Amino acid sequence: YEELSETPAGDIKEVESRIKRLRSTKQEYESELNELQSVIRFNQDRLEEDAEEVMTAVDNQDGDNEAVTDELLTEKTVTCWTCGTEIEAEQIEATIEALQGLSQDRVSKINEVEDELEEAKAERRDLQNEQRQREQLERRQQELDGKIEETAARIERYTDRQEDLREEIEALEAEVENSENDTYEEIL
């Protein structure tokens, strides 16, 4: 009992507060990750669509327009879907790679937060278990203290009763002795 540390409710509340903050942080990171993945997918889809449009244009060309076909195949620019200007596809691919790196960073942070969250939950469980144990032991100690008081009161009553009986026995013995003396004297 004495080996258990005091577990104030404040410690548990502090850990619960930390768990709440970690959950909130995790949700923020997951939200950012979802947004990043949506942007990455959108950009990849747009690049693929542009590549398909070029291939379709090449497939639809007659033999007369070899210059147009050569121009389409060598052209590495696309129309930016956010601002409408012509930019090189490599710029978009570089941006996608940067976004993928950021996405991987968010996944790492989510994993770190999940680890911290699991540690905090384990700490909370330990503190709650300790508190429950302490409360059980305190209740048990109160029960035992109550039994000790009851036993002490019973002992005191029995001791008082014993004393009363002893006094009564002494009185009866004295009475018997007096009675015997009186009877003996009468006989004489």
mmCIF file of N, CA and C in Angstrom, residues 71-142:
data_model
loop_
_atom_site.group_PDB
_atom_site.id
_atom_site.type_symbol
_atom_site.label_atom_id
_atom_site.label_comp_id
_atom_site.label_asym_id
_atom_site.label_seq_id
_atom_site.Cartn_x
_atom_site.Cartn_y
_atom_site.Cartn_z
ATOM 1 N N GLU A 71 6.254 18.931 -83.916
ATOM 2 C CA GLU A 71 6.149 20.006 -82.932
ATOM 3 C C GLU A 71 5.454 19.502 -81.673
ATOM 4 N N LEU A 72 4.380 18.705 -81.817
ATOM 5 C CA LEU A 72 3.663 18.170 -80.654
ATOM 6 C C LEU A 72 4.548 17.237 -79.835
ATOM 7 N N LEU A 73 5.331 16.415 -80.522
ATOM 8 C CA LEU A 73 6.173 15.453 -79.821
ATOM 9 C C LEU A 73 7.323 16.129 -79.084
ATOM 10 N N THR A 74 7.839 17.193 -79.627
ATOM 11 C CA THR A 74 8.962 17.858 -78.968
ATOM 12 C C THR A 74 8.506 18.890 -77.949
ATOM 13 N N GLU A 75 7.253 19.269 -78.010
ATOM 14 C CA GLU A 75 6.737 20.283 -77.093
ATOM 15 C C GLU A 75 6.580 19.669 -75.706
ATOM 16 N N LYS A 76 7.182 20.290 -74.709
ATOM 17 C CA LYS A 76 7.115 19.789 -73.339
ATOM 18 C C LYS A 76 6.462 20.818 -72.433
ATOM 19 N N THR A 77 5.601 21.618 -72.976
ATOM 20 C CA THR A 77 4.897 22.599 -72.157
ATOM 21 C C THR A 77 3.442 22.202 -72.070
ATOM 22 N N VAL A 78 2.842 22.642 -70.976
ATOM 23 C CA VAL A 78 1.419 22.413 -70.768
ATOM 24 C C VAL A 78 0.807 23.711 -70.272
ATOM 25 N N THR A 79 -0.482 23.787 -70.392
ATOM 26 C CA THR A 79 -1.177 24.959 -69.886
ATOM 27 C C THR A 79 -1.427 24.757 -68.398
ATOM 28 N N CYS A 80 -0.989 25.722 -67.616
ATOM 29 C CA CYS A 80 -1.185 25.650 -66.159
ATOM 30 C C CYS A 80 -2.680 25.736 -65.876
ATOM 31 N N TRP A 81 -3.199 24.802 -65.130
ATOM 32 C CA TRP A 81 -4.633 24.768 -64.856
ATOM 33 C C TRP A 81 -5.040 25.724 -63.747
ATOM 34 N N THR A 82 -4.059 26.378 -63.129
ATOM 35 C CA THR A 82 -4.415 27.365 -62.108
ATOM 36 C C THR A 82 -4.360 28.792 -62.643
ATOM 37 N N CYS A 83 -3.354 29.078 -63.501
ATOM 38 C CA CYS A 83 -3.223 30.455 -63.983
ATOM 39 C C CYS A 83 -3.411 30.585 -65.498
ATOM 40 N N GLY A 84 -3.386 29.482 -66.243
ATOM 41 C CA GLY A 84 -3.645 29.507 -67.676
ATOM 42 C C GLY A 84 -2.439 29.802 -68.553
ATOM 43 N N THR A 85 -1.246 29.964 -67.972
ATOM 44 C CA THR A 85 -0.046 30.229 -68.780
ATOM 45 C C THR A 85 0.603 28.919 -69.183
ATOM 46 N N GLU A 86 1.445 29.016 -70.184
ATOM 47 C CA GLU A 86 2.184 27.838 -70.642
ATOM 48 C C GLU A 86 3.416 27.666 -69.751
ATOM 49 N N ILE A 87 3.568 26.460 -69.212
ATOM 50 C CA ILE A 87 4.751 26.156 -68.392
ATOM 51 C C ILE A 87 5.267 24.793 -68.804
ATOM 52 N N GLU A 88 6.494 24.538 -68.447
ATOM 53 C CA GLU A 88 7.074 23.252 -68.796
ATOM 54 C C GLU A 88 6.494 22.167 -67.896
ATOM 55 N N ALA A 89 6.252 21.004 -68.451
ATOM 56 C CA ALA A 89 5.711 19.867 -67.700
ATOM 57 C C ALA A 89 6.657 19.479 -66.571
ATOM 58 N N GLU A 90 7.948 19.680 -66.785
ATOM 59 C CA GLU A 90 8.929 19.349 -65.753
ATOM 60 C C GLU A 90 8.703 20.164 -64.479
ATOM 61 N N GLN A 91 8.252 21.409 -64.641
ATOM 62 C CA GLN A 91 7.977 22.244 -63.463
ATOM 63 C C GLN A 91 6.844 21.632 -62.638
ATOM 64 N N ILE A 92 5.824 21.168 -63.335
ATOM 65 C CA ILE A 92 4.700 20.551 -62.630
ATOM 66 C C ILE A 92 5.165 19.242 -61.989
ATOM 67 N N GLU A 93 5.968 18.466 -62.710
ATOM 68 C CA GLU A 93 6.478 17.211 -62.158
ATOM 69 C C GLU A 93 7.342 17.475 -60.921
ATOM 70 N N ALA A 94 8.142 18.550 -60.976
ATOM 71 C CA ALA A 94 8.970 18.912 -59.818
ATOM 72 C C ALA A 94 8.085 19.318 -58.637
ATOM 73 N N THR A 95 7.024 20.046 -58.949
ATOM 74 C CA THR A 95 6.097 20.446 -57.894
ATOM 75 C C THR A 95 5.421 19.217 -57.291
ATOM 76 N N ILE A 96 5.037 18.279 -58.142
ATOM 77 C CA ILE A 96 4.415 17.039 -57.662
ATOM 78 C C ILE A 96 5.381 16.292 -56.757
ATOM 79 N N GLU A 97 6.644 16.216 -57.154
ATOM 80 C CA GLU A 97 7.650 15.539 -56.323
ATOM 81 C C GLU A 97 7.810 16.237 -54.975
ATOM 82 N N ALA A 98 7.808 17.578 -55.004
ATOM 83 C CA ALA A 98 7.916 18.327 -53.753
ATOM 84 C C ALA A 98 6.698 18.051 -52.860
ATOM 85 N N LEU A 99 5.519 18.009 -53.482
ATOM 86 C CA LEU A 99 4.301 17.715 -52.727
ATOM 87 C C LEU A 99 4.332 16.285 -52.174
ATOM 88 N N GLN A 100 4.878 15.349 -52.943
ATOM 89 C CA GLN A 100 5.002 13.977 -52.464
ATOM 90 C C GLN A 100 5.958 13.905 -51.268
ATOM 91 N N GLY A 101 7.030 14.681 -51.347
ATOM 92 C CA GLY A 101 7.962 14.752 -50.209
ATOM 93 C C GLY A 101 7.271 15.306 -48.975
ATOM 94 N N LEU A 102 6.480 16.358 -49.170
ATOM 95 C CA LEU A 102 5.725 16.941 -48.068
ATOM 96 C C LEU A 102 4.703 15.938 -47.530
ATOM 97 N N SER A 103 4.101 15.187 -48.437
ATOM 98 C CA SER A 103 3.141 14.154 -48.049
ATOM 99 C C SER A 103 3.829 13.083 -47.193
ATOM 100 N N GLN A 104 5.013 12.659 -47.603
ATOM 101 C CA GLN A 104 5.767 11.665 -46.832
ATOM 102 C C GLN A 104 6.146 12.221 -45.460
ATOM 103 N N ASP A 105 6.460 13.509 -45.426
ATOM 104 C CA ASP A 105 6.779 14.160 -44.161
ATOM 105 C C ASP A 105 5.571 14.130 -43.227
ATOM 106 N N ARG A 106 4.394 14.387 -43.761
ATOM 107 C CA ARG A 106 3.167 14.351 -42.965
ATOM 108 C C ARG A 106 2.900 12.931 -42.448
ATOM 109 N N VAL A 107 3.136 11.931 -43.297
ATOM 110 C CA VAL A 107 2.949 10.536 -42.870
ATOM 111 C C VAL A 107 3.898 10.235 -41.697
ATOM 112 N N SER A 108 5.146 10.697 -41.804
ATOM 113 C CA SER A 108 6.116 10.491 -40.714
ATOM 114 C C SER A 108 5.646 11.174 -39.436
ATOM 115 N N LYS A 109 5.146 12.415 -39.583
ATOM 116 C CA LYS A 109 4.675 13.143 -38.397
ATOM 117 C C LYS A 109 3.454 12.458 -37.794
ATOM 118 N N ILE A 110 2.577 11.958 -38.637
ATOM 119 C CA ILE A 110 1.399 11.233 -38.134
ATOM 120 C C ILE A 110 1.853 10.011 -37.346
ATOM 121 N N ASN A 111 2.837 9.280 -37.863
ATOM 122 C CA ASN A 111 3.361 8.102 -37.163
ATOM 123 C C ASN A 111 3.975 8.483 -35.823
ATOM 124 N N GLU A 112 4.716 9.597 -35.806
ATOM 125 C CA GLU A 112 5.321 10.060 -34.551
ATOM 126 C C GLU A 112 4.237 10.412 -33.530
ATOM 127 N N VAL A 113 3.214 11.127 -34.001
ATOM 128 C CA VAL A 113 2.127 11.523 -33.101
ATOM 129 C C VAL A 113 1.381 10.279 -32.605
ATOM 130 N N GLU A 114 1.176 9.300 -33.486
ATOM 131 C CA GLU A 114 0.514 8.055 -33.068
ATOM 132 C C GLU A 114 1.325 7.352 -31.985
ATOM 133 N N ASP A 115 2.658 7.334 -32.137
ATOM 134 C CA ASP A 115 3.515 6.724 -31.114
ATOM 135 C C ASP A 115 3.370 7.458 -29.780
ATOM 136 N N GLU A 116 3.421 8.803 -29.836
ATOM 137 C CA GLU A 116 3.263 9.603 -28.618
ATOM 138 C C GLU A 116 1.895 9.374 -28.001
ATOM 139 N N LEU A 117 0.889 9.266 -28.858
ATOM 140 C CA LEU A 117 -0.479 9.051 -28.402
ATOM 141 C C LEU A 117 -0.592 7.709 -27.673
ATOM 142 N N GLU A 118 0.006 6.671 -28.234
ATOM 143 C CA GLU A 118 -0.022 5.349 -27.597
ATOM 144 C C GLU A 118 0.700 5.387 -26.254
ATOM 145 N N GLU A 119 1.830 6.105 -26.194
ATOM 146 C CA GLU A 119 2.560 6.225 -24.928
ATOM 147 C C GLU A 119 1.714 6.948 -23.888
ATOM 148 N N ALA A 120 1.046 8.016 -24.312
ATOM 149 C CA ALA A 120 0.206 8.780 -23.381
ATOM 150 C C ALA A 120 -0.978 7.935 -22.896
ATOM 151 N N LYS A 121 -1.565 7.156 -23.801
ATOM 152 C CA LYS A 121 -2.682 6.286 -23.405
ATOM 153 C C LYS A 121 -2.205 5.235 -22.401
ATOM 154 N N ALA A 122 -1.016 4.686 -22.641
ATOM 155 C CA ALA A 122 -0.463 3.688 -21.710
ATOM 156 C C ALA A 122 -0.190 4.330 -20.354
ATOM 157 N N GLU A 123 0.331 5.547 -20.366
ATOM 158 C CA GLU A 123 0.594 6.263 -19.115
ATOM 159 C C GLU A 123 -0.714 6.518 -18.365
ATOM 160 N N ARG A 124 -1.752 6.920 -19.105
ATOM 161 C CA ARG A 124 -3.058 7.162 -18.486
ATOM 162 C C ARG A 124 -3.604 5.866 -17.858
ATOM 163 N N ARG A 125 -3.499 4.756 -18.612
ATOM 164 C CA ARG A 125 -3.965 3.467 -18.080
ATOM 165 C C ARG A 125 -3.213 3.120 -16.794
ATOM 166 N N ASP A 126 -1.891 3.316 -16.808
ATOM 167 C CA ASP A 126 -1.086 3.016 -15.617
ATOM 168 C C ASP A 126 -1.524 3.872 -14.430
ATOM 169 N N LEU A 127 -1.714 5.177 -14.684
ATOM 170 C CA LEU A 127 -2.133 6.077 -13.610
ATOM 171 C C LEU A 127 -3.518 5.706 -13.084
ATOM 172 N N GLN A 128 -4.425 5.366 -13.999
ATOM 173 C CA GLN A 128 -5.774 4.985 -13.585
ATOM 174 C C GLN A 128 -5.738 3.679 -12.783
ATOM 175 N N ASN A 129 -4.932 2.721 -13.234
ATOM 176 C CA ASN A 129 -4.803 1.459 -12.493
ATOM 177 C C ASN A 129 -4.239 1.697 -11.101
ATOM 178 N N GLU A 130 -3.220 2.539 -11.024
ATOM 179 C CA GLU A 130 -2.627 2.869 -9.732
ATOM 180 C C GLU A 130 -3.651 3.528 -8.822
ATOM 181 N N GLN A 131 -4.424 4.453 -9.398
ATOM 182 C CA GLN A 131 -5.433 5.148 -8.602
ATOM 183 C C GLN A 131 -6.501 4.159 -8.113
ATOM 184 N N ARG A 132 -6.951 3.258 -8.999
ATOM 185 C CA ARG A 132 -7.936 2.249 -8.597
ATOM 186 C C ARG A 132 -7.383 1.359 -7.482
ATOM 187 N N GLN A 133 -6.127 0.934 -7.631
ATOM 188 C CA GLN A 133 -5.495 0.091 -6.604
ATOM 189 C C GLN A 133 -5.448 0.819 -5.269
ATOM 190 N N ARG A 134 -5.018 2.081 -5.330
ATOM 191 C CA ARG A 134 -4.918 2.873 -4.097
ATOM 192 C C ARG A 134 -6.296 3.006 -3.451
ATOM 193 N N GLU A 135 -7.314 3.295 -4.273
ATOM 194 C CA GLU A 135 -8.662 3.441 -3.731
ATOM 195 C C GLU A 135 -9.150 2.127 -3.112
ATOM 196 N N GLN A 136 -8.875 1.002 -3.773
ATOM 197 C CA GLN A 136 -9.264 -0.297 -3.227
ATOM 198 C C GLN A 136 -8.560 -0.557 -1.896
ATOM 199 N N LEU A 137 -7.271 -0.259 -1.867
ATOM 200 C CA LEU A 137 -6.505 -0.478 -0.636
ATOM 201 C C LEU A 137 -6.985 0.450 0.479
ATOM 202 N N GLU A 138 -7.326 1.687 0.127
ATOM 203 C CA GLU A 138 -7.826 2.611 1.145
ATOM 204 C C GLU A 138 -9.168 2.126 1.693
ATOM 205 N N ARG A 139 -10.053 1.632 0.785
ATOM 206 C CA ARG A 139 -11.334 1.085 1.245
ATOM 207 C C ARG A 139 -11.094 -0.123 2.162
ATOM 208 N N ARG A 140 -10.170 -0.983 1.760
ATOM 209 C CA ARG A 140 -9.850 -2.175 2.560
ATOM 210 C C ARG A 140 -9.303 -1.761 3.922
ATOM 211 N N GLN A 141 -8.447 -0.747 3.922
ATOM 212 C CA GLN A 141 -7.890 -0.276 5.190
ATOM 213 C C GLN A 141 -9.001 0.288 6.076
ATOM 214 N N GLN A 142 -9.941 1.019 5.488
ATOM 215 C CA GLN A 142 -11.063 1.550 6.269
ATOM 216 C C GLN A 142 -11.909 0.409 6.843
#
